[in-house]
Coordinates of C-alpha atoms and ligand atoms in Angstrom, one line a residue:
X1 CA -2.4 -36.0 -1.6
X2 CA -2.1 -33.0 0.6
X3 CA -2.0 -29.2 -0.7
X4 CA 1.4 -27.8 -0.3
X5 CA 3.1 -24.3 -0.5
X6 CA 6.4 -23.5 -0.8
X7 CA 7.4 -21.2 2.2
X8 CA 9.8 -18.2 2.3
X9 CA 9.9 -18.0 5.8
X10 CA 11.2 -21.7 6.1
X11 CA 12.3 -21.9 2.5
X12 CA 10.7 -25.4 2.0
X13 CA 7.7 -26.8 0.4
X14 CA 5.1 -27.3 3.1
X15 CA 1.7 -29.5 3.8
X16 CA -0.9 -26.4 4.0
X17 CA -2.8 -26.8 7.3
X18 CA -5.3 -23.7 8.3
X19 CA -5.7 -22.3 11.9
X20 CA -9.2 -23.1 11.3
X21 CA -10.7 -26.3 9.5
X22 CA -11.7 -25.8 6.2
X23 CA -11.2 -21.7 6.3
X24 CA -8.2 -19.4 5.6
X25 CA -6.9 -16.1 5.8
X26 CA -5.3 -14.5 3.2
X27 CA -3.8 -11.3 2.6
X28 CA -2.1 -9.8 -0.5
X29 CA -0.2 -6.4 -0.7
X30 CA -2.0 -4.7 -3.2
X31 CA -1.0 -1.5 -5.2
X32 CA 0.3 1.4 -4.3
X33 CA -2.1 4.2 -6.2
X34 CA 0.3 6.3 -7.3
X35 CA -0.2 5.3 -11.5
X36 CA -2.1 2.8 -13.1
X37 CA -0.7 -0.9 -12.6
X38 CA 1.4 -2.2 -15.5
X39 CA 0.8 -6.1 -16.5
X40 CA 3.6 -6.6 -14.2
X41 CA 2.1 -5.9 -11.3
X42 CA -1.4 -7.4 -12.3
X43 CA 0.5 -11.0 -12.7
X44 CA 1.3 -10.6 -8.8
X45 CA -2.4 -10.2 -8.4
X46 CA -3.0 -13.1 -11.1
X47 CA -1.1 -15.0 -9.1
X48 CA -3.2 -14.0 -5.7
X49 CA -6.5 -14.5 -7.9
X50 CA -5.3 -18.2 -9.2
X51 CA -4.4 -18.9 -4.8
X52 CA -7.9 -17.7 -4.1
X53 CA -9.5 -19.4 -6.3
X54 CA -7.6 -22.9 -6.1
X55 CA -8.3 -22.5 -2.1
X56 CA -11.8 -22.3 -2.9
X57 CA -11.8 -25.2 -5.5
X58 CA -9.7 -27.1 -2.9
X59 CA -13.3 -26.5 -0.5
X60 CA -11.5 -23.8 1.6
X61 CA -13.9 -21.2 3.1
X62 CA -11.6 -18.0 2.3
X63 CA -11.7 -14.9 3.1
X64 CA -9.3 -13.1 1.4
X65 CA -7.8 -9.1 1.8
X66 CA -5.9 -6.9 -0.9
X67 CA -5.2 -3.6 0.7
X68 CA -4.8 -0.5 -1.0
X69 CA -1.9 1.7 -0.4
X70 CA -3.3 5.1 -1.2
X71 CA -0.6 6.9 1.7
X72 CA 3.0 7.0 1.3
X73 CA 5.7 8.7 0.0
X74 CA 5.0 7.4 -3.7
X75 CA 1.6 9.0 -3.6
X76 CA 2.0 12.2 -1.8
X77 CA 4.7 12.9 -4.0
X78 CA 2.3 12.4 -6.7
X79 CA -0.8 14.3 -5.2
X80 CA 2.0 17.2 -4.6
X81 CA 3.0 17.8 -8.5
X82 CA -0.2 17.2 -9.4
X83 CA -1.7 19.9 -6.6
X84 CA -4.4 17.8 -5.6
X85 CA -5.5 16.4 -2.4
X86 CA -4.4 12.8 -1.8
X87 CA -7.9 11.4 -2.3
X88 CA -8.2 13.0 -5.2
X89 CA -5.1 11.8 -6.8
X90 CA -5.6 8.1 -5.5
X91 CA -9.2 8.0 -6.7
X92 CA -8.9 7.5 -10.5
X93 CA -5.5 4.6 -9.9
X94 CA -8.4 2.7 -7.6
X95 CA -10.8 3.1 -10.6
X96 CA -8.6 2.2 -13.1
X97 CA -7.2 -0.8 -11.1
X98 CA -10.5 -2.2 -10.4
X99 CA -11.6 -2.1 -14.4
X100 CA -8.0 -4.2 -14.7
X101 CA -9.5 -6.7 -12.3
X102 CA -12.7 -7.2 -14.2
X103 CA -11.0 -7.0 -17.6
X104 CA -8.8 -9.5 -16.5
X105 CA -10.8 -12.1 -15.1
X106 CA -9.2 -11.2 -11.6
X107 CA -12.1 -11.5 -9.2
X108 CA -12.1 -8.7 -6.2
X109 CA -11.1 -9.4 -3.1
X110 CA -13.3 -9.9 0.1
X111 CA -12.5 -6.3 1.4
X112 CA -9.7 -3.9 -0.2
X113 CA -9.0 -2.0 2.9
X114 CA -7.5 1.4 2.2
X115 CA -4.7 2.3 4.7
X116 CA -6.4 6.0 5.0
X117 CA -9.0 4.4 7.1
X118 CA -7.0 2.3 9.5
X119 CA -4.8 4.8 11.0
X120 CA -6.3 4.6 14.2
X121 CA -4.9 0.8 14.3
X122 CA -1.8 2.0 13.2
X123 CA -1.4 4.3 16.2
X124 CA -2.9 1.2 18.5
X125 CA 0.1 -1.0 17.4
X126 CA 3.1 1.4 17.4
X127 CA 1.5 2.0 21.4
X128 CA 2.3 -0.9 22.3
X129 CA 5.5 -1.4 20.6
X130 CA 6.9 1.7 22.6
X131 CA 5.4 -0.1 25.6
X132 CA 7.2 -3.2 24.9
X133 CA 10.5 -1.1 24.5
X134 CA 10.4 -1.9 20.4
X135 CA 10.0 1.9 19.1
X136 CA 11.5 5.0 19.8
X137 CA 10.8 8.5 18.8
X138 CA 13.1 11.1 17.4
X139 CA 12.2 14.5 16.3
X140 CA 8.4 13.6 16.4
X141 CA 9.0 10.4 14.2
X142 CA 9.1 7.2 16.1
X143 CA 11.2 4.1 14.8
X144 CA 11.2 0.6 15.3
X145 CA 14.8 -0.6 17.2
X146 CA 15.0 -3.6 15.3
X147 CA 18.2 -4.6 17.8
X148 CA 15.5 -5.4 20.6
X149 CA 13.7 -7.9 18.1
X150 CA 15.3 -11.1 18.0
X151 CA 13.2 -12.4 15.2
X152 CA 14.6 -9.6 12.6
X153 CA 15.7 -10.9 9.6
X154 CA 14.0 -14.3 9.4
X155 CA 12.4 -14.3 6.7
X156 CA 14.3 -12.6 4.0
X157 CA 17.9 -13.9 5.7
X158 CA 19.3 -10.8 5.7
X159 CA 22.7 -10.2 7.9
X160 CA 21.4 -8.3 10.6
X161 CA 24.8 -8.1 11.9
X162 CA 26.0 -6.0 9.2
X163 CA 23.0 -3.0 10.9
X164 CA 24.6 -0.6 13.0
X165 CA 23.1 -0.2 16.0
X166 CA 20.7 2.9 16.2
X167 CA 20.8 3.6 12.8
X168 CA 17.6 5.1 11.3
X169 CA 16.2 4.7 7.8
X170 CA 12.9 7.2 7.0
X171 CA 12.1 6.1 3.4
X172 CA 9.5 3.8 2.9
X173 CA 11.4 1.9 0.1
X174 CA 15.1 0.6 1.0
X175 CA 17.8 -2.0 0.1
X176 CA 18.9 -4.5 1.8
X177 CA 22.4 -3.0 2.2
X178 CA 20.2 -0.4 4.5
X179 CA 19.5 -3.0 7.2
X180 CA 18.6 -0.1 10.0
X181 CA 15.5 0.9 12.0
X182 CA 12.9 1.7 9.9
X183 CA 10.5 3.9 10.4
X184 CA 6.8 3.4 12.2
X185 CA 5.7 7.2 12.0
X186 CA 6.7 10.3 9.9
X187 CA 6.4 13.4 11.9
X188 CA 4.9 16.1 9.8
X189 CA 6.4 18.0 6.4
X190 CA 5.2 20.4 4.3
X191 CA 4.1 18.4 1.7
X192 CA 1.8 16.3 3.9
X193 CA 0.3 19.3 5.0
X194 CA -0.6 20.5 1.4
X195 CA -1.8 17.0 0.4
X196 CA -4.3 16.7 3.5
X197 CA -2.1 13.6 4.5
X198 CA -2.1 13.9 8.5
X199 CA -3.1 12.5 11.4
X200 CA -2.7 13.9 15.2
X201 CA -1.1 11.3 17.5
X202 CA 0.4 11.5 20.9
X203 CA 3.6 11.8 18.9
X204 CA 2.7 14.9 17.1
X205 CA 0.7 15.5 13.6
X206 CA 2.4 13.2 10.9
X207 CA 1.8 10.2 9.0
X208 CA 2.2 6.4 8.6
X209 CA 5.1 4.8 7.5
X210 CA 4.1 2.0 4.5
X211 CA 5.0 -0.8 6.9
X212 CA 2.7 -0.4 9.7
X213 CA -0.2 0.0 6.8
X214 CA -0.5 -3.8 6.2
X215 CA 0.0 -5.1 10.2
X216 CA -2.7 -2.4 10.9
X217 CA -5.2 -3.4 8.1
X218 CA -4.4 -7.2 8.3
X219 CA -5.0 -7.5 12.5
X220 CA -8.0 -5.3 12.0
X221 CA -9.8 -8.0 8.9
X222 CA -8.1 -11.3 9.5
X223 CA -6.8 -10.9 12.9
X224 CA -3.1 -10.9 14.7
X225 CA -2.4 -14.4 13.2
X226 CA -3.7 -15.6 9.9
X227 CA -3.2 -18.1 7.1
X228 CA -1.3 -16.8 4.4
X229 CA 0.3 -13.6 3.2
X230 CA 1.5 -12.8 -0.1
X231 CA 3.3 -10.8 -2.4
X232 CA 5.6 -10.1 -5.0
X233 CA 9.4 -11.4 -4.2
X234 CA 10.4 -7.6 -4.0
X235 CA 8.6 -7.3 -1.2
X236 CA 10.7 -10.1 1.0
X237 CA 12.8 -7.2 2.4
X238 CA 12.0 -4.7 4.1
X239 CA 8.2 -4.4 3.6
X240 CA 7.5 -8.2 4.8
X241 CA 10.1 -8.1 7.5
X242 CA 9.5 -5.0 8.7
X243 CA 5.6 -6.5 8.9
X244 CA 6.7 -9.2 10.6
X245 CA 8.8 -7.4 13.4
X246 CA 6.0 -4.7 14.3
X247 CA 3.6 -7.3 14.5
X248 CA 4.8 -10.1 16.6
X249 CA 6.7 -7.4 18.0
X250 CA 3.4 -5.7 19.5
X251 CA 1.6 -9.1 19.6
X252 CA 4.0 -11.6 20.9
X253 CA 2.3 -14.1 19.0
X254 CA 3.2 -15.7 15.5
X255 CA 1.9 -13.4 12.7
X256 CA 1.7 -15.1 9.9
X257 CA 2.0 -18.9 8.7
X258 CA 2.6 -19.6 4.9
X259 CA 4.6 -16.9 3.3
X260 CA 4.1 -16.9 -0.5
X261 CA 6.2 -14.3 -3.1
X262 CA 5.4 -13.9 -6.9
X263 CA 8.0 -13.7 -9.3
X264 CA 8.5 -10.7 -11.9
X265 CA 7.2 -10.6 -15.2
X266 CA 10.4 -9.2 -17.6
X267 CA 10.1 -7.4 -20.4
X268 CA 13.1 -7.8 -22.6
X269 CA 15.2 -9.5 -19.9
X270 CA 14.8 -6.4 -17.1
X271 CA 12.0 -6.2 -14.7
X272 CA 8.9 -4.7 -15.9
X273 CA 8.9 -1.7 -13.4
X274 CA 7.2 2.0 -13.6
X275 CA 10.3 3.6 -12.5
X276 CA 12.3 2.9 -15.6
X277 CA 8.9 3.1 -17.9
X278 CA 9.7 -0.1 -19.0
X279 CA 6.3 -1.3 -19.0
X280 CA 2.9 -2.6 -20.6
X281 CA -0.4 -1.6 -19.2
X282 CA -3.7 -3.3 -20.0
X283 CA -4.9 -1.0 -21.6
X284 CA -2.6 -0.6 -24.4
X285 CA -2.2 -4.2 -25.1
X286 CA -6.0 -4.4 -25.4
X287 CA -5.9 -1.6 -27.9
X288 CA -3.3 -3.8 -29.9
X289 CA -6.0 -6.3 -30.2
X290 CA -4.8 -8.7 -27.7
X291 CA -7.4 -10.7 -26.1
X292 CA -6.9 -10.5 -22.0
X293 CA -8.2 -14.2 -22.1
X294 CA -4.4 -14.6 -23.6
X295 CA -2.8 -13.0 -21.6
X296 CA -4.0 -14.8 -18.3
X297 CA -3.1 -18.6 -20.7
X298 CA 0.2 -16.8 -20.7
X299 CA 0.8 -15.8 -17.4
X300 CA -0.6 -19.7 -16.4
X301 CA 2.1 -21.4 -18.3
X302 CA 5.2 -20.2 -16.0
X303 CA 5.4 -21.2 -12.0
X304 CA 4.7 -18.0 -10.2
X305 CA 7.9 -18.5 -8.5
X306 CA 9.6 -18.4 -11.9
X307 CA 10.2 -15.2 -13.8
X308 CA 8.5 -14.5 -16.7
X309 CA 9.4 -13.1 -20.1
X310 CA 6.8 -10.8 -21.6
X311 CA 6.4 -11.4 -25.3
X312 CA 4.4 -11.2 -28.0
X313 CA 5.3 -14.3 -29.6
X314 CA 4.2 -15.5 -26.4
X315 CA 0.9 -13.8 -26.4
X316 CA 0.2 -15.2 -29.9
X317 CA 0.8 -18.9 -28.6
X318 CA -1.5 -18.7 -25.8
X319 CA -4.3 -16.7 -28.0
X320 CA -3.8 -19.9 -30.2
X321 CA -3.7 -22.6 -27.1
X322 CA -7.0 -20.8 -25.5
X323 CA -8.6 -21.2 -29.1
X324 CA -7.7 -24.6 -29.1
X325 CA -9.1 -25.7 -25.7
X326 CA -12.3 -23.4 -26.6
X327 CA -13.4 -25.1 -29.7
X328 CA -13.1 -28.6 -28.2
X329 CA -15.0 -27.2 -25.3
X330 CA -17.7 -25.6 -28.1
X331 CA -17.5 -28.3 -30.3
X332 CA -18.4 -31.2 -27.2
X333 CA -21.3 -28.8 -26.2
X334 CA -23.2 -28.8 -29.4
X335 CA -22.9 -32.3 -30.0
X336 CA -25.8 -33.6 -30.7
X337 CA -26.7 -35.8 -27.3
X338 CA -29.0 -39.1 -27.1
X339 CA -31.1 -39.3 -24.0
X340 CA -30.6 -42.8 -23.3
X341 CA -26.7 -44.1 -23.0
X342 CA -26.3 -46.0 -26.4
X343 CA -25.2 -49.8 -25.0
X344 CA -22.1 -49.8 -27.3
X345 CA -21.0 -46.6 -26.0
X346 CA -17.8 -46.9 -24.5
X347 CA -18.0 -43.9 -21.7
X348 CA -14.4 -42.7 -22.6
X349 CA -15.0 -39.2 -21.8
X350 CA -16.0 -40.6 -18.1
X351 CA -12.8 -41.5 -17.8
X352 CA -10.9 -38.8 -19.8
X353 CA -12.8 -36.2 -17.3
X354 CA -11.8 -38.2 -14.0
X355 CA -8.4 -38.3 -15.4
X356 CA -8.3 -34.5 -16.1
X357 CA -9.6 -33.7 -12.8
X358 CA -7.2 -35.9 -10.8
X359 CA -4.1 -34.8 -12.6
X360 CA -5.3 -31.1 -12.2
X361 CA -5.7 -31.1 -8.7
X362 CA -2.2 -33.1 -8.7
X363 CA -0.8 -30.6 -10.0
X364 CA -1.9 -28.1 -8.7
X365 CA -1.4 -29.3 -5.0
X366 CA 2.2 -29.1 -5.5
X367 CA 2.8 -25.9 -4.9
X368 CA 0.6 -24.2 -7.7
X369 CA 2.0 -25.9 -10.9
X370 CA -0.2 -24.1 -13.3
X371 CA 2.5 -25.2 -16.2
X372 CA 1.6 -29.0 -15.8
X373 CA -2.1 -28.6 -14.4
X374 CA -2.1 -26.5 -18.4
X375 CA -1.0 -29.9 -19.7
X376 CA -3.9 -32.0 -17.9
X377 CA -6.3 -29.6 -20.1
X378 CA -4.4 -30.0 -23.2
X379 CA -4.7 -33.8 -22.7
X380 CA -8.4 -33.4 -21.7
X381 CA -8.6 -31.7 -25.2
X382 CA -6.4 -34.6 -27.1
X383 CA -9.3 -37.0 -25.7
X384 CA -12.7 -35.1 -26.6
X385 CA -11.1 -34.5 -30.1
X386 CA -10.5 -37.7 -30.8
X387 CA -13.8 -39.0 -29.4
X388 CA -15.7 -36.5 -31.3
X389 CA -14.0 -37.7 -34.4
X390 CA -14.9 -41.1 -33.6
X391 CA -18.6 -40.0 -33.3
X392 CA -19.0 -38.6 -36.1
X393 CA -22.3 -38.0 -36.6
X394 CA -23.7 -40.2 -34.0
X395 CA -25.2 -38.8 -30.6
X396 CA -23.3 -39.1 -27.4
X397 CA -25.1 -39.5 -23.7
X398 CA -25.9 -36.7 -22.2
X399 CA -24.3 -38.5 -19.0
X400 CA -21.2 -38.8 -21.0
X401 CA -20.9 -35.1 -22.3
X402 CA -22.2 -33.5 -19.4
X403 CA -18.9 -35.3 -17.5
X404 CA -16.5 -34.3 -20.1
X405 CA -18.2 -30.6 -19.9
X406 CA -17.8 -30.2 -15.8
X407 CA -14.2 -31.2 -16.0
X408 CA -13.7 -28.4 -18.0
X409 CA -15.6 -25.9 -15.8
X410 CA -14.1 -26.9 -12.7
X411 CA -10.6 -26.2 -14.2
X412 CA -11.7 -23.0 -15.4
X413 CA -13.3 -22.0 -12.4
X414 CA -9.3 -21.5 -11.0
X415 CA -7.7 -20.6 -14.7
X416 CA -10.5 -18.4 -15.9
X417 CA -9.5 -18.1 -19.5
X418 CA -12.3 -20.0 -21.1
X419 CA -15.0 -18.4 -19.1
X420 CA -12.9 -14.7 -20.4
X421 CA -12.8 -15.8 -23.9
X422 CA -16.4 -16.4 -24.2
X423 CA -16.8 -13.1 -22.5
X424 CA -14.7 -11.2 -24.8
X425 CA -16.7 -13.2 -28.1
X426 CA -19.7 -11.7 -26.5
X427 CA -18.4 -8.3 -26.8
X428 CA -17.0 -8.8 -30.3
X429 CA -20.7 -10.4 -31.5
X430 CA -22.4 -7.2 -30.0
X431 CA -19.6 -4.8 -31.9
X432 CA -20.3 -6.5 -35.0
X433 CA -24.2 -6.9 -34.9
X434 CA -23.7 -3.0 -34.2
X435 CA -21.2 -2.2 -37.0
X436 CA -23.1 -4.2 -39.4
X437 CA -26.4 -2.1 -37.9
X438 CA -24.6 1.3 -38.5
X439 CA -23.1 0.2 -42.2
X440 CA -26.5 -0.6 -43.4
X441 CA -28.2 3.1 -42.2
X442 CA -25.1 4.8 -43.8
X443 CA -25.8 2.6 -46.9
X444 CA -29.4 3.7 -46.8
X445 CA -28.3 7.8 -46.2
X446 CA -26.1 7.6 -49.1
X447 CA -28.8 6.0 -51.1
X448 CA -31.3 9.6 -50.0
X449 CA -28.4 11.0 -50.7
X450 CA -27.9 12.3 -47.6
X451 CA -24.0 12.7 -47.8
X452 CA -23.9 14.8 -44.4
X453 CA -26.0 11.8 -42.1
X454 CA -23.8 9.2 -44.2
X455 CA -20.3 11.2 -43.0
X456 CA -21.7 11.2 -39.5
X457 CA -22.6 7.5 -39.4
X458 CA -18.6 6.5 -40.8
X459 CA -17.2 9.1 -38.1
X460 CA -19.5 7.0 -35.6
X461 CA -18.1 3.6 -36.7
X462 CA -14.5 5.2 -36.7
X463 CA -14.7 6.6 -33.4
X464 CA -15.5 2.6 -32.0
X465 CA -12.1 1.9 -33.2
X466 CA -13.4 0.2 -36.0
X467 CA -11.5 0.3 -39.9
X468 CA -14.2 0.9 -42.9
X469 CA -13.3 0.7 -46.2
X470 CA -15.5 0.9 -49.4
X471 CA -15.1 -1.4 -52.1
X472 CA -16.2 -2.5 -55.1
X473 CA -17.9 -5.4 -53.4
X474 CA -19.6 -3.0 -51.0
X475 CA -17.7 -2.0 -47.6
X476 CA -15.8 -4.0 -45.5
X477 CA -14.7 -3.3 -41.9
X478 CA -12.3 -4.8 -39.3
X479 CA -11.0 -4.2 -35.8
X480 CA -8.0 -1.4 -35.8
X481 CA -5.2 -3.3 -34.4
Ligands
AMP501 P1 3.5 -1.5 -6.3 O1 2.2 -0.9 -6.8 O2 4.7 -0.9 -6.8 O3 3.4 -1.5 -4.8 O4 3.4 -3.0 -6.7 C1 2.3 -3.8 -6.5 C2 2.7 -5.3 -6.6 O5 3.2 -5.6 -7.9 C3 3.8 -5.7 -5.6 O6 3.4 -6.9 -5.0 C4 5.0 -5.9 -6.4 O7 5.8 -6.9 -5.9 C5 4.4 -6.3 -7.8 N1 5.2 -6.0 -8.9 C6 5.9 -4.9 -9.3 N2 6.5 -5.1 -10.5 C7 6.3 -6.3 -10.9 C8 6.7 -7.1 -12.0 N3 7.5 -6.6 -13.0 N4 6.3 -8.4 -12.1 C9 5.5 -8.9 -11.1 N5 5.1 -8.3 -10.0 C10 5.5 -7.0 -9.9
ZN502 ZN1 2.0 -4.8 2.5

């Protein structure tokens, strides 16, 4: 069965074929650094991490790009209230997006190119759009005349008809009612000045529009045509577009070949979006005690081309789910094995494990259905249960286990979540080994009747987020939730 994608720029579910035999390309819009990303964002980059790492399952060499957007208006607006330079200001979002990633089980990409440092290409390519009679300037900014592109407007379908002619729009974010030129370069304002966020160009001192960021960075680490590009769906029109028309517009060569959108995660029916502060970070649903390991069963369980609904109920289902599948997984592994295949031994798990893996990859090859390749595990589950309960007490081969065991590793080497949870009960077995440490020496203090190293010891526990109480069985503590 062949791996397909479902493609926005043809709207249809295609058979993935790579320029290049067993490699690929891929490129993801990452953040703009203007704030720390909100769960929303991070299921768009789930949803480039699960690609990634389904590619590589699949035996695809990839090499895989997540820029950074740390120029634009978003952020020099930012760096400007804040009365910092721009690299200053971007610095701690790139920090604190990063420590998401690892949190989150969402492995780094190849490169994460930071539009700061490509500028240079940026200039190269609006070049030769003025040379091939695509750009104009005006008043030191220079604009892409999307009337001398024929291709405008293919892959988000907008009416291009509807754009009057000559028409200019400067902001880096627009509607799709705002079908204009759009702009390549800014020329220079006040604020870009004070930020540090210019660049001297044969067009005068100014700065990049968002657009030409990702044609820049993408030509200059995957080359003018690659693989795959991806996104959230908000980024169809313009940012995608606009991509499209300054780089085959430059080029004169196809860009891109699979087109793949995200959909939004929701929170109470809206979009989960910084600008209405309708939003979740990591952060402060790891403080609630949720487990991330959870939230990527739960972000698995929808399509990424369906929207989401962010809830708690829904955290507390997959928290349950990624138990489940764990203690099968724990339970198998510490089964006592036999060295030699007992001749009555029906291999069942040999089967069960072939099974799981075939339905997986099934799955999976249709467009990234993570809901039914979920299922394949659950069943996988279902069938070590019930062969564990048949066991008993009795051994199983080691040929038999160790098959069962792989199946699961191979699925989690694309869903993560097991490989996280054990993570995270790694964390929770050093906090407690430590708590229990530090309750015993405060126990000991008040015993010397030292009152003051005893009060120093329960701030210490405290400040680790920890709830002590003494009682008259002796202290107990938990996890603040
Ligand atoms: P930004 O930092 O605003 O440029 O967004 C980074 C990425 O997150 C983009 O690909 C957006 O499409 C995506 N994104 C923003 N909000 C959401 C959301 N609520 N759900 C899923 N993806 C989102
Ligand atoms: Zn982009």
């Amino acid at each position: 069965m062949p791996l397909t994608f479902y493609n926005t720029l043809t709207r249809r579910e295609e058979e993935f074929v790579p320029l290049q035999a067993g490699k690929v390309g891929m490129y993801v819009c990452g953040p703009t650094v203007y704030a720390a990303p909100h769960i929303g964002n991070l299921r768009t980059f789930f949803f480039s991490d699960i690609l990634r790492k389904y590619l590589e399952y699949r035996g695809y060499d990839v090499r895989f790009v997540m820029n950074l957007t740390d120029v634009d208006d978003k952020t020099i607006r930012g760096a400007m209230q804040k009365g910092v330079k721009l690299n200053d200001y971007t610095q701690p979002f790139i920090d604190s997006l990063f420590r998401d990633f690892e949190q989150l089980g969402i492995r780094r990409a190849d490169v994460h190119p930071r539009a700061t440092h490509y500028v240079d290409g940026m200039i190269d390519i609006i070049r030769r759009l003025e040379e091939r009679g695509l750009a104009y300037e005006s008043e030191g900014s220079v604009y892409f005349d999307i009337s001398e592109f024929a291709g405008y407007g293919k892959l988000s379908k907008v009416d291009v008809s509807a754009g009057r002619r000559g028409e200019r729009v400067a902001a880096d974010e627009y509607d799709k009612d705002d079908v204009r030129d759009f702009v390549l370069w800014k020329s220079v304002k006040p604020e870009d000045e004070e930020v540090g966020a210019v660049w001297d160009t044969p067009w005068g001192r100014g700065r990049p529009g968002w657009h030409i960021e990702c044609s820049a960075m993408s030509f200059a680490e995957l080359g003018e045509t690659f693989d795959i590009h991806a996104g959230g769906v908000d980024l169809v029109f313009p940012h995608h577009e606009d991509e499209i028309a300054q780089s085959e517009g430059a080029t004169g060569k196809e860009f891109v070949r699979y087109w793949l959108h995200g959909e939004f995660l929701l929170l109470d029916g809206g979009k989960m979006a910084k600008s209405t502060g309708n939003i979740f970070n990591l952060g402060d649903l790891v403080e609630r005690g949720i487990r991330p390991s959870s939230i990527r069963y739960l972000f698995l369980t929808a399509h990424y081309r369906s929207k989401l609904n962010f809830t708690f109920e829904g955290l507390a289902s997959a928290a349950e789910a990624v138990r489940r599948i764990r203690d099968a997984r724990d339970r198998l592994r510490e089964h006592p094995a036999a060295r030699d295949p007992d001749p009555m031994d029906t291999p069942s798990l040999h089967t069960a494990a072939d099974e799981a893996q075939a339905a997986f990859t099934a799955a999976m090859d249709q467009d990234l259905n993570t809901s039914v390749a979920l299922a394949t595990l659950h069943e996988l589950v279902n069938r070590v249960n019930a062969r564990l309960h048949e066991l008993g007490t009795t051994a199983i081969s080691h040929a038999e286990r160790d098959a069962a065991l792989r199946a699961f590793e191979r699925i989690d080497s694309v869903f993560g979540f097991i490989a996280l949870s054990e993570a995270e009960s790694a964390v929770d077995e050093d906090l407690s080994a430590w708590v229990e440490e530090r309750i015993a020496a405060r126990q000991a203090a008040r015993k010397a009747r030292d009152f003051a190293q005893a009060d120093a010891i329960r701030d210490e526990i405290v400040a680790r987020g920890i709830v002590l109480e003494d009682t008259p069985q002796g202290p107990r503590w938990r996890v603040d939730a």
